[in-house]
Amino acid sequence: MGSTAPAVLLAQIAGEPPAVREPIRPRLLASFAVGHIRYYELSESTRVERRFPDGTVRRWERQGRYLLRFYPFTERDNDMVEVACRVEELRYRIRQDTAQFEFDSRFPERLSARIPDREFMSLLLGTEVEILLSPYGDIADIRGEQLQWLRDFIHQQVGRDTVLLASNLAAISNARWAALFDLHKGILPGIRIREDSTWKRLITLWIEGVEWRDTATIHIARTTDTSRVVVGVLPALQSSSSRAWLPDMPRTPLQIADARGHAQIAVELAPRGLLLHCELHAHTEYDAIPLGDGAPFRQTVQVTLSWRFLREE
């Protein structure tokens, strides 16, 4: 009596190779569920070096810690989501040589001195902006009644001081808001993509008052049971700003020349579009020529920004 062949052999036609399993194609996008508030902690470490024609070198370092609040309050047509975003807290420290200055927005009465860099960095505190996110999690627009009120207030307070007005408006520009609240910086494709794929996207970064662009080469660097880590490398940053306002020099508009740099962005993404951890490392350098009084200098900036998911309510 003949034996019965296993079903798997009966299903396979003689001479046909075994079926090849299609590689997994995860959908990589950042998403925010309407009605759920998310909190992130942003840690900043920035080092700046300035070299002047006479050989003088000045260095300073800033450490910052921001508490960021994201509240998606409505979903519009085409899966666009409006998110109310606010800087809840800022803890700040700047050090130059032996001098050090600290600020904690939870205890404003302890403010012992007013320095331009701190005022520039904290001008966003307490203002809620409305950020419109695309279905892929990219920023499509930044606006809001409170933002418009703040800009109108600055116009009224500054008056005819056009230099200070331009500096203050740069501190609350859309690029500045995006620098804090665009966690993944656009490296997520928003679509299903093979695990072994490599893709490219044009990325814009705001670093110390200067905007930069480069085409990032991106891939999935690590996959675990609970998350994926996506890494984008920007090898040749180019400045898209011909002029800039540096946070610690609010009275001096600068022309930017001979600018170059590089950066890397890493994003840890959990299921359903939850961003667990994002990190940006960047190195930039350029010639800064004051448009007015002051000596030109060569500036080098090294910055690390790290976003960490805290909780959802």
Short mmCIF file of C-alpha atoms in Angstrom, two decimals:
data_model
loop_
_atom_site.label_atom_id
_atom_site.label_comp_id
_atom_site.label_asym_id
_atom_site.label_seq_id
_atom_site.Cartn_x
_atom_site.Cartn_y
_atom_site.Cartn_z
CA MET A 1 0.00 0.00 0.00
CA GLY A 2 1.46 3.39 -0.98
CA SER A 3 2.04 6.09 1.61
CA THR A 4 0.28 9.47 1.49
CA ALA A 5 2.60 12.42 0.64
CA PRO A 6 2.58 15.40 3.02
CA ALA A 7 0.17 18.16 1.99
CA VAL A 8 2.99 20.66 1.54
CA LEU A 9 4.57 18.42 -1.13
CA LEU A 10 1.29 17.81 -2.90
CA ALA A 11 0.75 21.59 -3.11
CA GLN A 12 4.11 22.18 -4.76
CA ILE A 13 4.33 21.59 -8.50
CA ALA A 14 7.26 19.41 -9.53
CA GLY A 15 10.26 21.49 -10.55
CA GLU A 16 8.87 24.76 -9.09
CA PRO A 17 11.14 26.50 -6.54
CA PRO A 18 9.74 27.13 -3.05
CA ALA A 19 7.77 30.36 -2.71
CA VAL A 20 9.82 33.37 -1.56
CA ARG A 21 8.26 35.27 1.33
CA GLU A 22 7.74 38.97 0.59
CA PRO A 23 9.96 41.12 2.85
CA ILE A 24 8.15 42.94 5.66
CA ARG A 25 7.07 46.45 4.69
CA PRO A 26 6.40 48.48 7.85
CA ARG A 27 4.67 51.84 7.54
CA LEU A 28 7.02 54.46 8.96
CA LEU A 29 5.24 57.63 10.05
CA ALA A 30 4.75 59.78 13.13
CA SER A 31 1.14 60.10 14.26
CA PHE A 32 -0.73 61.87 17.05
CA ALA A 33 -4.11 60.61 18.26
CA VAL A 34 -6.70 63.38 18.57
CA GLY A 35 -7.66 64.07 22.18
CA HIS A 36 -4.50 62.58 23.73
CA ILE A 37 -1.84 64.90 25.17
CA ARG A 38 1.80 63.87 24.81
CA TYR A 39 4.75 65.27 26.70
CA TYR A 40 8.37 65.17 25.54
CA GLU A 41 11.58 66.30 27.18
CA LEU A 42 14.07 68.00 24.88
CA SER A 43 17.68 68.13 26.06
CA GLU A 44 20.09 70.48 24.29
CA SER A 45 23.86 70.67 24.39
CA THR A 46 25.47 73.38 22.25
CA ARG A 47 29.12 74.41 21.98
CA VAL A 48 30.19 77.48 20.04
CA GLU A 49 33.68 78.64 19.07
CA ARG A 50 34.47 81.99 17.42
CA ARG A 51 37.81 82.80 15.85
CA PHE A 52 38.56 86.45 15.05
CA PRO A 53 41.13 87.85 12.58
CA ASP A 54 43.41 89.04 15.42
CA GLY A 55 43.74 85.49 16.73
CA THR A 56 41.25 85.89 19.58
CA VAL A 57 39.16 82.78 20.29
CA ARG A 58 35.93 82.87 22.28
CA ARG A 59 34.10 79.76 23.40
CA TRP A 60 30.83 79.22 25.22
CA GLU A 61 28.51 76.33 26.02
CA ARG A 62 24.75 76.15 26.53
CA GLN A 63 22.77 73.39 28.24
CA GLY A 64 19.00 73.43 27.97
CA ARG A 65 16.10 71.25 29.01
CA TYR A 66 12.62 71.89 27.60
CA LEU A 67 9.27 70.34 28.51
CA LEU A 68 7.16 70.18 25.33
CA ARG A 69 3.40 69.62 25.21
CA PHE A 70 1.57 68.26 22.14
CA TYR A 71 -2.24 68.32 22.08
CA PRO A 72 -3.86 67.10 18.82
CA PHE A 73 -7.28 68.75 18.96
CA THR A 74 -8.88 68.13 15.58
CA GLU A 75 -8.55 66.03 12.45
CA ARG A 76 -9.23 67.76 9.15
CA ASP A 77 -9.92 66.52 5.66
CA ASN A 78 -7.27 64.34 4.01
CA ASP A 79 -6.12 63.06 7.43
CA MET A 80 -4.44 66.35 8.36
CA VAL A 81 -4.17 66.83 12.14
CA GLU A 82 -3.98 70.12 14.04
CA VAL A 83 -1.78 69.99 17.12
CA ALA A 84 -1.57 72.66 19.82
CA CYS A 85 2.09 72.86 20.87
CA ARG A 86 3.63 74.73 23.78
CA VAL A 87 6.93 75.01 25.65
CA GLU A 88 5.80 74.34 29.22
CA GLU A 89 9.15 74.73 30.97
CA LEU A 90 12.73 75.73 30.22
CA ARG A 91 15.79 75.09 32.37
CA TYR A 92 18.84 76.79 30.96
CA ARG A 93 22.54 77.23 31.70
CA ILE A 94 25.20 79.05 29.72
CA ARG A 95 28.90 79.08 30.55
CA GLN A 96 31.71 81.17 29.10
CA ASP A 97 35.17 80.76 30.61
CA THR A 98 34.56 80.94 34.37
CA ALA A 99 31.27 82.87 34.13
CA GLN A 100 28.02 80.92 34.36
CA PHE A 101 24.37 81.96 34.19
CA GLU A 102 21.31 79.82 34.99
CA PHE A 103 17.58 80.23 34.46
CA ASP A 104 14.58 78.09 35.43
CA SER A 105 11.19 79.15 34.11
CA ARG A 106 9.51 77.50 37.11
CA PHE A 107 11.17 80.10 39.36
CA PRO A 108 11.26 83.36 37.33
CA GLU A 109 11.70 85.42 40.49
CA ARG A 110 15.23 84.02 40.81
CA LEU A 111 16.36 85.67 37.58
CA SER A 112 19.50 87.56 38.57
CA ALA A 113 20.55 89.09 35.25
CA ARG A 114 19.26 89.65 31.74
CA ILE A 115 21.40 88.28 28.95
CA PRO A 116 20.50 88.35 25.24
CA ASP A 117 20.94 84.61 24.63
CA ARG A 118 18.55 83.62 27.41
CA GLU A 119 15.94 86.14 26.25
CA PHE A 120 16.16 84.87 22.68
CA MET A 121 15.83 81.23 23.73
CA SER A 122 12.93 81.81 26.14
CA LEU A 123 10.82 84.11 23.98
CA LEU A 124 8.67 81.12 22.97
CA LEU A 125 7.78 80.21 26.56
CA GLY A 126 4.06 79.98 27.29
CA THR A 127 2.81 80.71 23.76
CA GLU A 128 0.67 78.00 22.20
CA VAL A 129 1.02 77.53 18.45
CA GLU A 130 -1.13 75.41 16.16
CA ILE A 131 0.93 73.08 13.99
CA LEU A 132 -0.78 71.38 11.05
CA LEU A 133 0.61 67.91 10.41
CA SER A 134 0.32 66.06 7.11
CA PRO A 135 -0.94 62.44 6.99
CA TYR A 136 2.75 61.45 7.02
CA GLY A 137 3.56 63.38 10.20
CA ASP A 138 5.38 66.26 8.48
CA ILE A 139 4.76 69.91 9.40
CA ALA A 140 2.53 71.55 6.78
CA ASP A 141 1.89 74.88 8.54
CA ILE A 142 2.51 76.79 11.79
CA ARG A 143 0.03 79.45 12.96
CA GLY A 144 -2.40 80.29 15.76
CA GLU A 145 -4.08 83.18 17.54
CA GLN A 146 -1.53 83.25 20.36
CA LEU A 147 1.37 83.29 17.92
CA GLN A 148 -0.17 86.19 16.01
CA TRP A 149 -0.81 88.00 19.31
CA LEU A 150 2.85 87.54 20.31
CA ARG A 151 4.08 88.91 17.00
CA ASP A 152 1.75 91.90 17.24
CA PHE A 153 2.87 92.51 20.83
CA ILE A 154 6.52 92.51 19.80
CA HIS A 155 5.76 95.05 17.07
CA GLN A 156 4.10 97.31 19.65
CA GLN A 157 6.81 96.93 22.30
CA VAL A 158 9.82 97.39 20.04
CA GLY A 159 8.37 100.26 18.06
CA ARG A 160 10.78 101.80 15.58
CA ASP A 161 13.80 99.76 16.63
CA THR A 162 13.88 97.77 13.39
CA VAL A 163 17.03 95.86 14.33
CA LEU A 164 15.64 94.52 17.60
CA LEU A 165 12.27 93.88 15.94
CA ALA A 166 13.86 91.67 13.27
CA SER A 167 15.86 89.78 15.91
CA ASN A 168 12.82 89.12 18.11
CA LEU A 169 10.73 87.98 15.17
CA ALA A 170 13.53 85.60 14.17
CA ALA A 171 13.38 84.11 17.69
CA ILE A 172 9.71 83.16 17.17
CA SER A 173 9.87 82.37 13.44
CA ASN A 174 8.25 79.24 12.03
CA ALA A 175 11.73 77.77 11.58
CA ARG A 176 12.42 78.24 15.29
CA TRP A 177 9.16 76.52 16.30
CA ALA A 178 9.91 73.66 13.91
CA ALA A 179 13.38 73.28 15.43
CA LEU A 180 11.69 72.35 18.73
CA PHE A 181 8.51 70.56 17.68
CA ASP A 182 9.50 68.72 14.48
CA LEU A 183 10.88 65.72 16.32
CA HIS A 184 11.79 63.44 13.41
CA LYS A 185 12.94 66.26 11.09
CA GLY A 186 11.20 64.69 8.09
CA ILE A 187 13.27 61.51 7.71
CA LEU A 188 10.23 59.23 8.08
CA PRO A 189 8.73 58.42 4.65
CA GLY A 190 5.14 58.04 5.86
CA ILE A 191 4.55 54.99 3.66
CA ARG A 192 5.19 51.25 3.77
CA ILE A 193 8.77 50.48 2.92
CA ARG A 194 10.96 47.37 2.86
CA GLU A 195 13.16 46.78 5.87
CA ASP A 196 16.30 46.72 3.70
CA SER A 197 15.42 49.89 1.77
CA THR A 198 17.42 53.09 1.55
CA TRP A 199 15.68 56.32 0.62
CA LYS A 200 16.41 60.04 0.36
CA ARG A 201 14.62 63.18 1.54
CA LEU A 202 15.47 66.88 1.47
CA ILE A 203 15.82 68.04 5.10
CA THR A 204 15.85 71.57 6.54
CA LEU A 205 17.40 72.30 9.94
CA TRP A 206 17.53 75.43 12.13
CA ILE A 207 20.78 75.55 14.10
CA GLU A 208 21.74 78.58 16.19
CA GLY A 209 19.88 81.09 14.03
CA VAL A 210 21.03 79.68 10.68
CA GLU A 211 18.94 77.46 8.39
CA TRP A 212 20.60 74.52 6.63
CA ARG A 213 19.59 72.03 3.96
CA ASP A 214 20.85 68.73 2.66
CA THR A 215 19.49 65.56 1.09
CA ALA A 216 19.59 62.86 3.73
CA THR A 217 20.34 59.22 2.98
CA ILE A 218 18.06 57.20 5.27
CA HIS A 219 17.66 53.56 6.28
CA ILE A 220 16.25 51.34 9.04
CA ALA A 221 19.26 50.81 11.28
CA ARG A 222 17.75 48.46 13.85
CA THR A 223 14.57 46.45 14.34
CA THR A 224 13.33 45.05 17.66
CA ASP A 225 10.11 43.42 18.80
CA THR A 226 8.73 46.79 19.92
CA SER A 227 10.36 49.48 17.77
CA ARG A 228 12.44 50.43 14.76
CA VAL A 229 15.34 52.85 14.65
CA VAL A 230 15.57 54.97 11.50
CA VAL A 231 18.80 56.88 10.78
CA GLY A 232 19.37 59.69 8.31
CA VAL A 233 22.83 60.98 7.38
CA LEU A 234 23.30 64.50 6.00
CA PRO A 235 26.92 64.64 4.80
CA ALA A 236 27.00 68.07 3.17
CA LEU A 237 24.87 70.70 4.88
CA GLN A 238 24.59 73.98 2.99
CA SER A 239 23.31 77.21 4.49
CA SER A 240 20.01 78.45 3.07
CA SER A 241 20.36 81.71 5.04
CA SER A 242 22.26 84.58 3.50
CA ARG A 243 21.63 86.57 6.68
CA ALA A 244 21.12 85.42 10.25
CA TRP A 245 20.49 86.58 13.81
CA LEU A 246 22.51 84.65 16.37
CA PRO A 247 20.78 84.16 19.74
CA ASP A 248 23.50 85.90 21.74
CA MET A 249 23.92 88.81 19.28
CA PRO A 250 20.42 90.33 18.91
CA ARG A 251 21.72 93.76 17.84
CA THR A 252 23.92 92.47 15.02
CA PRO A 253 22.56 91.06 11.76
CA LEU A 254 25.16 88.87 10.08
CA GLN A 255 25.97 87.84 6.55
CA ILE A 256 26.76 84.11 6.30
CA ALA A 257 29.48 82.89 3.90
CA ASP A 258 31.64 79.82 3.24
CA ALA A 259 29.16 77.68 5.20
CA ARG A 260 29.34 73.91 5.50
CA GLY A 261 28.49 71.14 7.92
CA HIS A 262 27.14 67.65 8.46
CA ALA A 263 24.48 66.03 10.64
CA GLN A 264 22.86 62.76 11.65
CA ILE A 265 19.27 62.15 12.77
CA ALA A 266 18.11 59.01 14.59
CA VAL A 267 14.46 58.21 15.34
CA GLU A 268 13.11 55.36 17.45
CA LEU A 269 9.56 54.61 16.33
CA ALA A 270 7.06 52.38 18.16
CA PRO A 271 3.90 50.87 16.65
CA ARG A 272 1.03 53.22 15.72
CA GLY A 273 3.42 56.07 15.02
CA LEU A 274 4.61 56.84 18.54
CA LEU A 275 8.00 58.58 18.58
CA LEU A 276 9.90 57.19 21.55
CA HIS A 277 13.24 58.94 21.10
CA CYS A 278 14.74 61.27 18.52
CA GLU A 279 18.26 62.65 18.36
CA LEU A 280 20.02 65.18 16.17
CA HIS A 281 23.80 65.64 16.06
CA ALA A 282 25.12 68.48 13.90
CA HIS A 283 28.41 70.24 13.19
CA THR A 284 28.41 73.52 11.26
CA GLU A 285 30.93 76.22 10.49
CA TYR A 286 30.82 79.47 8.54
CA ASP A 287 32.16 83.00 8.21
CA ALA A 288 29.97 85.56 9.97
CA ILE A 289 30.31 89.14 8.68
CA PRO A 290 28.51 91.80 10.75
CA LEU A 291 26.32 94.12 8.68
CA GLY A 292 27.49 97.19 10.53
CA ASP A 293 30.04 97.56 13.32
CA GLY A 294 32.05 94.63 14.58
CA ALA A 295 34.80 92.31 13.43
CA PRO A 296 34.03 89.25 11.29
CA PHE A 297 34.66 85.82 12.75
CA ARG A 298 34.68 82.15 11.87
CA GLN A 299 32.04 80.30 13.89
CA THR A 300 31.93 76.59 14.64
CA VAL A 301 28.83 75.06 16.25
CA GLN A 302 28.41 71.56 17.66
CA VAL A 303 24.91 70.72 18.83
CA THR A 304 23.08 67.68 20.16
CA LEU A 305 19.30 67.73 20.54
CA SER A 306 17.58 64.75 22.15
CA TRP A 307 13.79 64.30 22.46
CA ARG A 308 12.44 61.68 24.89
CA PHE A 309 8.80 60.62 25.19
CA LEU A 310 7.60 61.07 28.77
CA ARG A 311 3.90 60.22 28.93
CA GLU A 312 0.49 60.44 27.30
CA GLU A 313 -2.67 61.65 29.00
#
